[in-house]
Coordinates of C-alpha atoms in Angstrom, one line a residue:
R658 CA -19.5 -14.4 -37.3
A659 CA -16.8 -11.7 -37.3
V660 CA -19.3 -9.1 -38.7
Q661 CA -21.8 -10.0 -36.0
S662 CA -19.2 -9.5 -33.2
V663 CA -19.2 -6.3 -31.1
I664 CA -16.5 -4.0 -32.3
L665 CA -15.2 -1.8 -29.5
A666 CA -13.8 1.6 -30.3
Y667 CA -10.6 1.4 -28.2
T668 CA -8.4 4.3 -29.2
D669 CA -5.6 5.6 -26.9
D670 CA -8.2 7.8 -25.2
A671 CA -10.5 4.8 -24.6
H672 CA -7.6 2.8 -23.2
Y673 CA -7.0 5.4 -20.5
D674 CA -10.7 6.3 -20.0
V675 CA -11.8 2.7 -19.5
A676 CA -8.8 1.9 -17.2
S677 CA -9.7 5.0 -15.2
A678 CA -13.3 3.9 -15.0
L679 CA -12.3 0.5 -13.8
I680 CA -10.1 1.9 -11.0
K681 CA -12.6 4.5 -9.9
S682 CA -15.4 1.8 -9.8
V683 CA -13.3 -0.5 -7.7
R684 CA -12.3 2.5 -5.4
G685 CA -16.0 3.4 -5.2
S686 CA -17.0 -0.2 -4.2
D687 CA -19.2 -0.8 -7.3
V688 CA -18.4 -4.4 -8.1
D689 CA -20.8 -4.6 -11.0
A690 CA -19.4 -1.5 -12.7
A691 CA -15.9 -2.7 -12.1
L692 CA -16.6 -6.0 -13.8
H693 CA -18.2 -4.2 -16.7
Y694 CA -15.1 -2.2 -17.3
L695 CA -12.9 -5.2 -16.9
A696 CA -14.9 -7.0 -19.5
R697 CA -14.6 -4.1 -21.9
M698 CA -10.8 -4.1 -21.4
I699 CA -10.6 -7.8 -22.1
A700 CA -12.9 -7.6 -25.1
A701 CA -10.7 -4.8 -26.6
G702 CA -7.6 -7.0 -26.2
E703 CA -6.0 -4.9 -23.4
D704 CA -2.7 -6.3 -22.1
P705 CA -3.8 -8.3 -18.9
R706 CA -0.5 -7.4 -17.3
F707 CA -1.4 -3.7 -17.5
I708 CA -4.7 -4.4 -15.8
A709 CA -3.0 -6.5 -13.1
R710 CA -0.4 -3.8 -12.4
R711 CA -3.1 -1.2 -11.9
L712 CA -4.9 -3.5 -9.5
V713 CA -1.7 -4.0 -7.5
I714 CA -1.3 -0.2 -7.2
L715 CA -4.9 0.3 -6.2
A716 CA -4.6 -2.4 -3.5
S717 CA -2.2 -0.2 -1.6
E718 CA -3.4 3.2 -2.6
D719 CA -7.1 2.7 -2.0
I720 CA -7.4 -0.2 0.4
G721 CA -4.1 -0.5 2.2
T722 CA -4.3 -1.8 5.8
A723 CA -8.1 -1.7 5.9
D724 CA -7.7 -5.2 4.2
S725 CA -4.1 -6.2 3.7
Q726 CA -5.2 -9.4 2.0
A727 CA -6.2 -7.1 -1.0
L728 CA -2.5 -6.6 -1.9
L729 CA -1.8 -10.4 -1.7
V730 CA -4.8 -11.1 -3.9
A731 CA -3.7 -8.5 -6.4
M732 CA -0.1 -9.7 -6.4
A733 CA -1.3 -13.3 -6.9
A734 CA -3.5 -12.2 -9.8
M735 CA -0.5 -10.4 -11.4
Q736 CA 1.7 -13.5 -11.0
A737 CA -1.1 -15.8 -12.3
V738 CA -1.6 -13.6 -15.4
A739 CA 2.1 -14.0 -16.2
V740 CA 2.0 -17.8 -15.7
I741 CA -1.3 -18.8 -17.4
G742 CA -2.0 -16.0 -19.8
M743 CA -5.3 -15.3 -21.6
P744 CA -8.1 -16.3 -21.9
E745 CA -8.0 -18.1 -18.6
A746 CA -6.5 -15.2 -16.8
R747 CA -9.8 -13.4 -17.2
L748 CA -11.0 -15.4 -14.2
T749 CA -8.0 -14.4 -12.1
L750 CA -8.5 -10.7 -13.0
A751 CA -12.2 -11.0 -12.2
H752 CA -11.4 -12.6 -8.9
A753 CA -9.1 -9.8 -8.0
V754 CA -11.5 -7.1 -9.1
V755 CA -14.3 -8.6 -7.1
H756 CA -12.2 -8.8 -3.9
L757 CA -10.8 -5.3 -4.3
A758 CA -14.2 -3.8 -5.1
L759 CA -15.8 -5.3 -2.0
A760 CA -12.9 -4.7 0.4
P761 CA -13.2 -1.8 2.9
K762 CA -11.4 1.2 1.6
S763 CA -8.7 3.4 3.1
N764 CA -6.1 5.7 1.6
A765 CA -4.2 6.0 5.0
V766 CA -1.1 4.3 3.6
Y767 CA -1.1 6.6 0.5
R768 CA -1.5 9.7 2.8
A769 CA 1.2 8.5 5.2
I770 CA 4.0 8.0 2.7
N771 CA 3.0 11.3 0.9
A772 CA 3.3 13.2 4.2
A773 CA 6.6 11.6 5.1
Q774 CA 8.0 12.3 1.6
A775 CA 6.8 15.9 1.8
D776 CA 8.8 16.4 5.0
V777 CA 11.9 14.9 3.4
A778 CA 11.4 17.0 0.3
A779 CA 11.1 20.1 2.5
G780 CA 14.5 19.3 4.0
L781 CA 13.3 17.9 7.3
V782 CA 16.1 15.3 7.6
P783 CA 17.6 15.6 11.0
P784 CA 20.5 13.3 12.0
V785 CA 19.6 9.7 12.8
P786 CA 19.6 9.3 16.7
I787 CA 23.0 8.0 17.6
H788 CA 21.8 4.9 19.4
L789 CA 20.1 3.8 16.2
R790 CA 23.1 4.2 14.0
D791 CA 25.0 1.2 12.6
A792 CA 27.3 -0.3 15.3
S793 CA 28.3 -3.4 13.4
Y794 CA 31.7 -2.2 12.1
P795 CA 34.9 -2.0 14.2
G796 CA 35.3 1.3 15.9
A797 CA 31.6 2.3 15.7
R798 CA 31.3 2.3 19.5
Q799 CA 34.0 4.9 19.9
Y800 CA 31.6 7.3 18.0
G801 CA 28.7 6.3 20.3
H802 CA 26.9 4.4 17.7
G803 CA 24.4 1.9 19.1
I804 CA 25.2 2.9 22.7
G805 CA 22.0 3.0 24.8
Y806 CA 19.9 1.1 22.2
K807 CA 17.2 -0.9 23.8
Y808 CA 16.5 -4.3 22.1
P809 CA 12.7 -4.6 22.1
H810 CA 12.8 -8.4 22.3
D811 CA 14.4 -8.2 25.7
D812 CA 11.2 -6.6 27.0
P813 CA 8.3 -8.9 28.0
A814 CA 5.9 -6.7 26.0
G815 CA 8.2 -6.6 22.9
V816 CA 8.1 -2.8 22.8
V817 CA 10.1 -0.2 24.7
T818 CA 10.2 3.5 25.2
Q819 CA 12.9 4.7 22.9
E820 CA 13.6 7.6 20.5
Y821 CA 13.2 6.3 16.9
I822 CA 12.0 9.3 15.0
P823 CA 14.4 12.2 15.4
S824 CA 13.3 14.6 18.1
A825 CA 12.7 17.4 15.6
L826 CA 9.9 15.3 14.1
A827 CA 8.6 13.9 17.4
D828 CA 5.2 15.5 16.8
R829 CA 4.7 13.8 13.4
R830 CA 1.9 11.3 12.9
Y831 CA 2.2 10.2 9.3
Y832 CA 0.0 7.1 9.6
E833 CA -3.6 7.9 10.5
P834 CA -5.7 4.8 9.9
S835 CA -9.4 5.0 9.0
P836 CA -12.1 3.5 11.2
R837 CA -12.9 1.0 8.3
G838 CA -12.1 -2.7 8.0
A839 CA -9.1 -4.0 9.8
E840 CA -7.8 -0.4 10.4
A841 CA -10.3 0.0 13.2
A842 CA -8.3 -2.4 15.3
I843 CA -5.0 -1.2 13.8
A844 CA -5.8 2.4 14.9
E845 CA -6.2 1.3 18.5
R846 CA -2.9 -0.7 18.4
A847 CA -1.1 2.2 16.7
E848 CA -2.1 4.5 19.5
R849 CA -1.1 2.1 22.2
L850 CA 2.3 1.5 20.6
R851 CA 2.9 5.3 20.1
A852 CA 2.2 5.9 23.8
V853 CA 4.7 3.3 24.9
V854 CA 7.4 4.1 22.3
R855 CA 7.2 7.8 22.8
G856 CA 6.8 7.5 26.6
T857 CA 3.4 9.3 26.8
G858 CA 1.5 6.5 28.5
A859 CA 1.4 2.8 29.3

């Protein structure tokens, strides 16, 4: 029986190549290819925790807010793998792979944090607006901390016009959602909130 079994060549290169193919197939929405590469990884004895971690990363990097359930599914799969182990965890991994492959795709979250980090790395770190600074300690008010802060919950709409991002960065729009999946509605909401918060419209 052992001789008749398929022996997979799974060198260090194959480990990374097949993992790369899995992620790129999920990103490319080819559910069948994704399941094929998952099966190859399982057959080769790949650590299921490694597979699960890669899926969690992909859920935010390649799907993000187009389907926020994707991250929950990936996290649940990672936790289930840790609890039940193999071979049963193959079902959990397959469940996650199918969900992620079929989910609408967006890298808006990935692009947003990259853009924000690039500004910080470039030294664009102006002072925090004084009304946003910590006012919880004795004497904070004498420095102006917290003075003029508007508490959003006191407004019927739950959102107020207020400077949050430092004025030097007021033109920045880090998060630019795609028109795919849930981000279509999120894009409209993001624009409405920006207009109110930044005082450019109602």
